[in-house]
Structures are given as structure tokens and as C-alpha cells.
Amino acid sequence: TGVVLAYVFGRRTDEVFLELKALLEPFGIRIFFTDDWGAYQRLLPEQQQVTGKANTQKIERKHLTLRTRIQRLARKTICFSKLDVMHDTVIGLFINRYEFGLAV
């Protein structure tokens, strides 16, 4: 559907993926469209994943929108913050506003 159901802020580690997977659990997602990152092979059953670019284009487009609309995600700006909590807060507020129209 293209709707953001959950997000986790962090590096691409197995632990961060497991956090995201736990947040997505209540939605009953049976298929994950993934790139060729090793954690997917380690942590998802083979029948639950589809690897390839054809189905990941929508999420990559959302990432581009985030980078262009939220200045602090671009390192070469005066808005950049080194605090993870600030990135997490700003991204969460943007998603609430952009995806759901909620002015928080």
C-alpha cells in the first residue's frame, strides 16, 4: 500500500532488523520484499522473502523524499545533529505529518 507501518532508527544490524520485525508483527505481514542484505537470509524464512529491486522502488522513493525534505538527514548542512534521539524525533514527526496528516 505504500503506507509507513513502523520504523526503527539505527544502523543496519541484525538487532535493529529484529526490532522492526517485532513492530511489524501485529500487522500479519507474510512477505518481505528485500535487497540482498545478509540479515534477511539469516532471520527470515526463505518463503517469506522476495529479493530484488522491482518491489523495493517505493520504499527507496520514500527514503529520497525523507532526505530532500528533512535537511538534517544530509550531513553537509548546518541543521545536522549527531544525537540519535534528535534524528529519531524529527523523522517520527515528519512521518506523522507526511503520511498521516497529523500535526504533532
Short mmCIF file of N, CA, C and O in Angstrom, two decimals:
data_model
loop_
_atom_site.label_atom_id
_atom_site.label_comp_id
_atom_site.label_asym_id
_atom_site.label_seq_id
_atom_site.Cartn_x
_atom_site.Cartn_y
_atom_site.Cartn_z
N THR A 1 0.81 -1.21 0.00
CA THR A 1 0.00 0.00 0.00
C THR A 1 0.85 1.26 0.00
O THR A 1 0.34 2.31 -0.31
N GLY A 2 2.11 1.14 0.39
CA GLY A 2 2.98 2.31 0.44
C GLY A 2 2.88 3.09 1.74
O GLY A 2 3.53 4.10 1.90
N VAL A 3 2.07 2.65 2.67
CA VAL A 3 1.90 3.34 3.94
C VAL A 3 3.00 2.89 4.90
O VAL A 3 3.32 1.70 4.97
N VAL A 4 3.56 3.84 5.64
CA VAL A 4 4.57 3.50 6.64
C VAL A 4 3.86 2.89 7.84
O VAL A 4 3.01 3.53 8.46
N LEU A 5 4.17 1.65 8.15
CA LEU A 5 3.55 0.97 9.29
C LEU A 5 4.39 1.11 10.54
O LEU A 5 3.86 1.19 11.65
N ALA A 6 5.70 1.11 10.38
CA ALA A 6 6.61 1.21 11.52
C ALA A 6 7.98 1.59 11.01
O ALA A 6 8.29 1.41 9.83
N TYR A 7 8.79 2.15 11.89
CA TYR A 7 10.17 2.41 11.53
C TYR A 7 11.03 2.27 12.78
O TYR A 7 10.55 2.40 13.90
N VAL A 8 12.29 1.97 12.57
CA VAL A 8 13.27 1.88 13.65
C VAL A 8 14.48 2.67 13.19
O VAL A 8 14.93 2.53 12.05
N PHE A 9 14.99 3.50 14.07
CA PHE A 9 16.17 4.29 13.74
C PHE A 9 17.41 3.55 14.23
O PHE A 9 17.48 3.15 15.38
N GLY A 10 18.37 3.34 13.34
CA GLY A 10 19.60 2.66 13.74
C GLY A 10 20.38 2.18 12.53
O GLY A 10 19.94 2.31 11.39
N ARG A 11 21.51 1.62 12.78
CA ARG A 11 22.35 1.07 11.72
C ARG A 11 21.77 -0.26 11.24
O ARG A 11 20.93 -0.85 11.90
N ARG A 12 22.25 -0.73 10.11
CA ARG A 12 21.75 -1.99 9.56
C ARG A 12 22.39 -3.16 10.28
O ARG A 12 23.33 -3.76 9.79
N THR A 13 21.87 -3.46 11.44
CA THR A 13 22.35 -4.61 12.21
C THR A 13 21.21 -5.60 12.38
O THR A 13 20.04 -5.25 12.18
N ASP A 14 21.55 -6.81 12.76
CA ASP A 14 20.51 -7.82 12.99
C ASP A 14 19.56 -7.37 14.09
O ASP A 14 18.35 -7.60 14.00
N GLU A 15 20.08 -6.73 15.14
CA GLU A 15 19.25 -6.31 16.26
C GLU A 15 18.21 -5.27 15.83
O GLU A 15 17.05 -5.34 16.24
N VAL A 16 18.62 -4.32 14.99
CA VAL A 16 17.69 -3.29 14.51
C VAL A 16 16.62 -3.92 13.64
O VAL A 16 15.43 -3.59 13.74
N PHE A 17 17.01 -4.87 12.78
CA PHE A 17 16.02 -5.56 11.95
C PHE A 17 15.03 -6.34 12.82
O PHE A 17 13.83 -6.33 12.54
N LEU A 18 15.51 -6.98 13.86
CA LEU A 18 14.61 -7.72 14.75
C LEU A 18 13.64 -6.79 15.47
O LEU A 18 12.47 -7.15 15.67
N GLU A 19 14.09 -5.58 15.81
CA GLU A 19 13.18 -4.58 16.40
C GLU A 19 12.08 -4.23 15.41
O GLU A 19 10.90 -4.16 15.78
N LEU A 20 12.47 -3.96 14.17
CA LEU A 20 11.49 -3.62 13.14
C LEU A 20 10.52 -4.77 12.90
O LEU A 20 9.31 -4.57 12.80
N LYS A 21 11.06 -5.97 12.82
CA LYS A 21 10.21 -7.15 12.60
C LYS A 21 9.20 -7.30 13.74
O LYS A 21 8.03 -7.63 13.50
N ALA A 22 9.62 -7.04 14.97
CA ALA A 22 8.70 -7.12 16.11
C ALA A 22 7.61 -6.06 16.02
O ALA A 22 6.44 -6.32 16.35
N LEU A 23 7.95 -4.86 15.54
CA LEU A 23 6.94 -3.81 15.38
C LEU A 23 5.94 -4.15 14.28
O LEU A 23 4.78 -3.75 14.34
N LEU A 24 6.40 -4.88 13.27
CA LEU A 24 5.52 -5.24 12.15
C LEU A 24 4.68 -6.49 12.42
O LEU A 24 3.74 -6.78 11.70
N GLU A 25 5.03 -7.22 13.47
CA GLU A 25 4.34 -8.48 13.81
C GLU A 25 2.81 -8.34 13.90
O GLU A 25 2.09 -9.16 13.33
N PRO A 26 2.26 -7.30 14.57
CA PRO A 26 0.80 -7.20 14.68
C PRO A 26 0.07 -7.02 13.34
O PRO A 26 -1.13 -7.24 13.26
N PHE A 27 0.79 -6.62 12.31
CA PHE A 27 0.15 -6.38 11.01
C PHE A 27 0.01 -7.65 10.18
O PHE A 27 -0.61 -7.63 9.12
N GLY A 28 0.60 -8.74 10.64
CA GLY A 28 0.46 -10.02 9.94
C GLY A 28 1.13 -10.06 8.58
O GLY A 28 0.64 -10.72 7.66
N ILE A 29 2.24 -9.40 8.44
CA ILE A 29 2.95 -9.37 7.16
C ILE A 29 3.59 -10.73 6.91
O ILE A 29 4.29 -11.26 7.76
N ARG A 30 3.29 -11.29 5.75
CA ARG A 30 3.79 -12.62 5.42
C ARG A 30 4.93 -12.61 4.42
O ARG A 30 5.71 -13.54 4.35
N ILE A 31 5.04 -11.54 3.62
CA ILE A 31 6.08 -11.44 2.60
C ILE A 31 6.88 -10.16 2.83
O ILE A 31 6.31 -9.09 3.02
N PHE A 32 8.20 -10.28 2.80
CA PHE A 32 9.09 -9.14 2.90
C PHE A 32 9.82 -8.98 1.57
O PHE A 32 10.44 -9.93 1.09
N PHE A 33 9.73 -7.80 0.98
CA PHE A 33 10.46 -7.51 -0.25
C PHE A 33 11.77 -6.86 0.17
O PHE A 33 11.76 -5.80 0.80
N THR A 34 12.89 -7.51 -0.14
CA THR A 34 14.17 -7.11 0.42
C THR A 34 15.24 -6.91 -0.64
O THR A 34 15.07 -7.32 -1.79
N ASP A 35 16.32 -6.26 -0.20
CA ASP A 35 17.53 -6.26 -1.03
C ASP A 35 18.35 -7.48 -0.61
O ASP A 35 17.85 -8.35 0.09
N ASP A 36 19.58 -7.56 -0.98
CA ASP A 36 20.36 -8.77 -0.75
C ASP A 36 21.20 -8.68 0.54
O ASP A 36 22.32 -9.15 0.60
N TRP A 37 20.66 -8.07 1.56
CA TRP A 37 21.38 -7.92 2.82
C TRP A 37 21.34 -9.22 3.61
O TRP A 37 20.31 -9.89 3.69
N GLY A 38 22.43 -9.61 4.21
CA GLY A 38 22.58 -10.91 4.86
C GLY A 38 21.63 -11.19 6.00
O GLY A 38 21.26 -12.34 6.24
N ALA A 39 21.20 -10.17 6.73
CA ALA A 39 20.30 -10.40 7.87
C ALA A 39 18.98 -11.02 7.42
O ALA A 39 18.37 -11.80 8.16
N TYR A 40 18.53 -10.67 6.23
CA TYR A 40 17.27 -11.24 5.75
C TYR A 40 17.39 -12.75 5.57
O TYR A 40 16.49 -13.50 5.92
N GLN A 41 18.52 -13.19 5.01
CA GLN A 41 18.73 -14.62 4.83
C GLN A 41 18.87 -15.33 6.18
O GLN A 41 18.43 -16.46 6.34
N ARG A 42 19.48 -14.66 7.14
CA ARG A 42 19.67 -15.26 8.47
C ARG A 42 18.40 -15.26 9.31
O ARG A 42 18.16 -16.19 10.08
N LEU A 43 17.57 -14.22 9.20
CA LEU A 43 16.48 -14.03 10.16
C LEU A 43 15.07 -14.21 9.60
O LEU A 43 14.11 -14.18 10.35
N LEU A 44 14.95 -14.39 8.29
CA LEU A 44 13.64 -14.62 7.68
C LEU A 44 13.62 -15.98 7.00
O LEU A 44 14.59 -16.35 6.34
N PRO A 45 12.52 -16.71 7.14
CA PRO A 45 12.41 -17.95 6.36
C PRO A 45 12.43 -17.64 4.86
O PRO A 45 11.95 -16.59 4.44
N GLU A 46 12.98 -18.53 4.09
CA GLU A 46 13.13 -18.30 2.65
C GLU A 46 11.80 -18.03 1.95
O GLU A 46 11.72 -17.21 1.05
N GLN A 47 10.73 -18.69 2.39
CA GLN A 47 9.42 -18.50 1.74
C GLN A 47 8.79 -17.15 2.10
O GLN A 47 7.81 -16.76 1.49
N GLN A 48 9.38 -16.42 3.07
CA GLN A 48 8.83 -15.13 3.48
C GLN A 48 9.51 -13.95 2.80
O GLN A 48 9.11 -12.82 3.04
N GLN A 49 10.51 -14.19 1.98
CA GLN A 49 11.23 -13.07 1.38
C GLN A 49 11.31 -13.15 -0.13
O GLN A 49 11.40 -14.22 -0.70
N VAL A 50 11.24 -11.98 -0.75
CA VAL A 50 11.42 -11.84 -2.18
C VAL A 50 12.52 -10.81 -2.37
O VAL A 50 12.40 -9.67 -1.93
N THR A 51 13.62 -11.23 -2.99
CA THR A 51 14.77 -10.34 -3.16
C THR A 51 14.74 -9.73 -4.55
O THR A 51 14.49 -10.42 -5.52
N GLY A 52 14.98 -8.42 -4.63
CA GLY A 52 15.05 -7.75 -5.93
C GLY A 52 14.64 -6.30 -5.85
O GLY A 52 14.05 -5.86 -4.88
N LYS A 53 14.98 -5.56 -6.88
CA LYS A 53 14.70 -4.13 -6.91
C LYS A 53 13.27 -3.80 -7.33
O LYS A 53 12.77 -2.73 -7.02
N ALA A 54 12.62 -4.70 -8.03
CA ALA A 54 11.30 -4.41 -8.59
C ALA A 54 10.30 -3.96 -7.51
O ALA A 54 9.48 -3.09 -7.75
N ASN A 55 10.38 -4.55 -6.34
CA ASN A 55 9.40 -4.23 -5.30
C ASN A 55 9.94 -3.31 -4.20
O ASN A 55 9.21 -2.97 -3.29
N THR A 56 11.20 -2.92 -4.29
CA THR A 56 11.76 -2.02 -3.28
C THR A 56 11.81 -0.58 -3.76
O THR A 56 12.24 0.30 -3.03
N GLN A 57 11.34 -0.29 -4.97
CA GLN A 57 11.41 1.06 -5.51
C GLN A 57 10.56 2.05 -4.72
O GLN A 57 10.94 3.19 -4.53
N LYS A 58 9.39 1.62 -4.24
CA LYS A 58 8.53 2.52 -3.48
C LYS A 58 9.20 2.99 -2.20
O LYS A 58 9.16 4.17 -1.87
N ILE A 59 9.83 2.07 -1.48
CA ILE A 59 10.47 2.46 -0.23
C ILE A 59 11.69 3.32 -0.49
O ILE A 59 11.97 4.27 0.24
N GLU A 60 12.41 3.05 -1.58
CA GLU A 60 13.56 3.90 -1.92
C GLU A 60 13.09 5.31 -2.27
O GLU A 60 13.75 6.29 -1.97
N ARG A 61 11.93 5.42 -2.89
CA ARG A 61 11.37 6.74 -3.20
C ARG A 61 11.02 7.48 -1.91
O ARG A 61 11.23 8.69 -1.79
N LYS A 62 10.47 6.76 -0.93
CA LYS A 62 10.18 7.38 0.36
C LYS A 62 11.45 7.86 1.04
O LYS A 62 11.48 8.92 1.65
N HIS A 63 12.52 7.07 0.94
CA HIS A 63 13.80 7.48 1.52
C HIS A 63 14.31 8.77 0.87
O HIS A 63 14.81 9.66 1.55
N LEU A 64 14.15 8.87 -0.45
CA LEU A 64 14.58 10.08 -1.15
C LEU A 64 13.76 11.28 -0.68
O LEU A 64 14.29 12.36 -0.46
N THR A 65 12.46 11.09 -0.51
CA THR A 65 11.60 12.17 -0.01
C THR A 65 12.05 12.61 1.37
O THR A 65 12.14 13.80 1.66
N LEU A 66 12.36 11.65 2.23
CA LEU A 66 12.85 11.99 3.57
C LEU A 66 14.13 12.81 3.48
O LEU A 66 14.27 13.84 4.15
N ARG A 67 15.08 12.37 2.66
CA ARG A 67 16.37 13.07 2.57
C ARG A 67 16.22 14.48 2.02
O ARG A 67 16.92 15.39 2.44
N THR A 68 15.31 14.67 1.06
CA THR A 68 15.17 16.00 0.47
C THR A 68 14.34 16.94 1.32
O THR A 68 14.57 18.13 1.32
N ARG A 69 13.39 16.41 2.07
CA ARG A 69 12.52 17.27 2.88
C ARG A 69 13.04 17.52 4.29
O ARG A 69 12.64 18.48 4.91
N ILE A 70 13.86 16.63 4.79
CA ILE A 70 14.41 16.81 6.14
C ILE A 70 15.89 17.13 5.99
O ILE A 70 16.71 16.24 5.75
N GLN A 71 16.23 18.39 6.13
CA GLN A 71 17.60 18.85 5.94
C GLN A 71 18.60 18.14 6.84
O GLN A 71 19.72 17.90 6.45
N ARG A 72 18.20 17.81 8.05
CA ARG A 72 19.17 17.25 8.99
C ARG A 72 19.63 15.84 8.61
O ARG A 72 20.55 15.32 9.20
N LEU A 73 19.01 15.22 7.61
CA LEU A 73 19.47 13.91 7.15
C LEU A 73 20.64 14.04 6.16
O LEU A 73 21.28 13.05 5.85
N ALA A 74 20.88 15.25 5.67
CA ALA A 74 22.01 15.50 4.80
C ALA A 74 23.17 16.00 5.66
O ALA A 74 23.03 16.97 6.37
N ARG A 75 24.29 15.34 5.61
CA ARG A 75 25.41 15.66 6.51
C ARG A 75 25.97 17.05 6.28
O ARG A 75 26.42 17.69 7.20
N LYS A 76 25.96 17.53 5.05
CA LYS A 76 26.55 18.83 4.75
C LYS A 76 25.53 19.95 4.89
O LYS A 76 25.20 20.63 3.93
N THR A 77 25.03 20.13 6.08
CA THR A 77 24.09 21.21 6.36
C THR A 77 24.30 21.68 7.79
O THR A 77 24.82 20.93 8.63
N ILE A 78 23.90 22.88 8.09
CA ILE A 78 24.05 23.37 9.47
C ILE A 78 22.98 22.79 10.38
O ILE A 78 23.05 22.94 11.58
N CYS A 79 22.00 22.11 9.81
CA CYS A 79 20.91 21.51 10.60
C CYS A 79 21.28 20.13 11.13
O CYS A 79 20.49 19.52 11.84
N PHE A 80 22.45 19.61 10.77
CA PHE A 80 22.80 18.24 11.13
C PHE A 80 23.01 18.10 12.63
O PHE A 80 23.65 18.92 13.26
N SER A 81 22.46 17.06 13.20
CA SER A 81 22.63 16.76 14.62
C SER A 81 23.29 15.40 14.76
O SER A 81 23.01 14.49 13.99
N LYS A 82 24.15 15.25 15.76
CA LYS A 82 24.81 13.98 15.97
C LYS A 82 24.03 13.07 16.92
O LYS A 82 24.37 11.92 17.10
N LEU A 83 22.99 13.60 17.53
CA LEU A 83 22.22 12.82 18.51
C LEU A 83 21.19 11.93 17.82
O LEU A 83 20.35 12.41 17.05
N ASP A 84 21.25 10.64 18.11
CA ASP A 84 20.27 9.71 17.54
C ASP A 84 18.85 10.08 17.95
O ASP A 84 17.92 9.96 17.15
N VAL A 85 18.66 10.52 19.18
CA VAL A 85 17.32 10.85 19.65
C VAL A 85 16.72 12.01 18.84
O VAL A 85 15.52 12.04 18.58
N MET A 86 17.54 12.96 18.41
CA MET A 86 17.04 14.07 17.60
C MET A 86 16.62 13.58 16.22
O MET A 86 15.58 13.98 15.70
N HIS A 87 17.44 12.72 15.60
CA HIS A 87 17.08 12.17 14.29
C HIS A 87 15.78 11.37 14.40
O HIS A 87 14.88 11.50 13.58
N ASP A 88 15.69 10.55 15.42
CA ASP A 88 14.50 9.72 15.63
C ASP A 88 13.26 10.59 15.81
O ASP A 88 12.21 10.33 15.22
N THR A 89 13.37 11.64 16.60
CA THR A 89 12.24 12.54 16.85
C THR A 89 11.81 13.26 15.58
O THR A 89 10.61 13.29 15.26
N VAL A 90 12.76 13.82 14.86
CA VAL A 90 12.42 14.57 13.65
C VAL A 90 11.81 13.66 12.58
O VAL A 90 10.83 14.02 11.93
N ILE A 91 12.39 12.48 12.40
CA ILE A 91 11.86 11.55 11.40
C ILE A 91 10.45 11.11 11.80
O ILE A 91 9.54 11.05 10.97
N GLY A 92 10.25 10.81 13.09
CA GLY A 92 8.91 10.42 13.56
C GLY A 92 7.89 11.51 13.34
O GLY A 92 6.77 11.26 12.88
N LEU A 93 8.25 12.76 13.65
CA LEU A 93 7.33 13.88 13.43
C LEU A 93 7.02 14.06 11.95
O LEU A 93 5.88 14.31 11.56
N PHE A 94 8.05 13.93 11.10
CA PHE A 94 7.83 14.07 9.67
C PHE A 94 6.90 12.98 9.15
O PHE A 94 5.99 13.26 8.37
N ILE A 95 7.12 11.74 9.56
CA ILE A 95 6.26 10.63 9.10
C ILE A 95 4.83 10.85 9.55
O ILE A 95 3.89 10.65 8.78
N ASN A 96 4.63 11.28 10.79
CA ASN A 96 3.28 11.56 11.27
C ASN A 96 2.60 12.63 10.43
O ASN A 96 1.42 12.54 10.10
N ARG A 97 3.34 13.66 10.06
CA ARG A 97 2.78 14.75 9.27
C ARG A 97 2.58 14.35 7.82
O ARG A 97 1.52 14.55 7.23
N TYR A 98 3.61 13.76 7.20
CA TYR A 98 3.60 13.46 5.77
C TYR A 98 2.68 12.27 5.43
O TYR A 98 1.94 12.31 4.47
N GLU A 99 2.73 11.23 6.24
CA GLU A 99 1.97 10.02 5.95
C GLU A 99 0.54 10.08 6.44
O GLU A 99 -0.37 9.59 5.81
N PHE A 100 0.34 10.68 7.62
CA PHE A 100 -0.96 10.61 8.27
C PHE A 100 -1.65 11.97 8.40
O PHE A 100 -2.78 12.04 8.88
N GLY A 101 -0.97 13.06 8.04
CA GLY A 101 -1.56 14.39 8.14
C GLY A 101 -1.76 14.84 9.57
O GLY A 101 -2.59 15.70 9.84
N LEU A 102 -1.01 14.28 10.50
CA LEU A 102 -1.15 14.63 11.90
C LEU A 102 -0.15 15.70 12.28
O LEU A 102 1.06 15.49 12.20
N ALA A 103 -0.63 16.85 12.68
CA ALA A 103 0.26 17.91 13.16
C ALA A 103 0.53 17.64 14.64
O ALA A 103 -0.34 17.86 15.47
N VAL A 104 1.70 17.15 14.93
CA VAL A 104 2.03 16.79 16.31
C VAL A 104 2.89 17.86 16.92
O VAL A 104 3.79 18.36 16.36
#
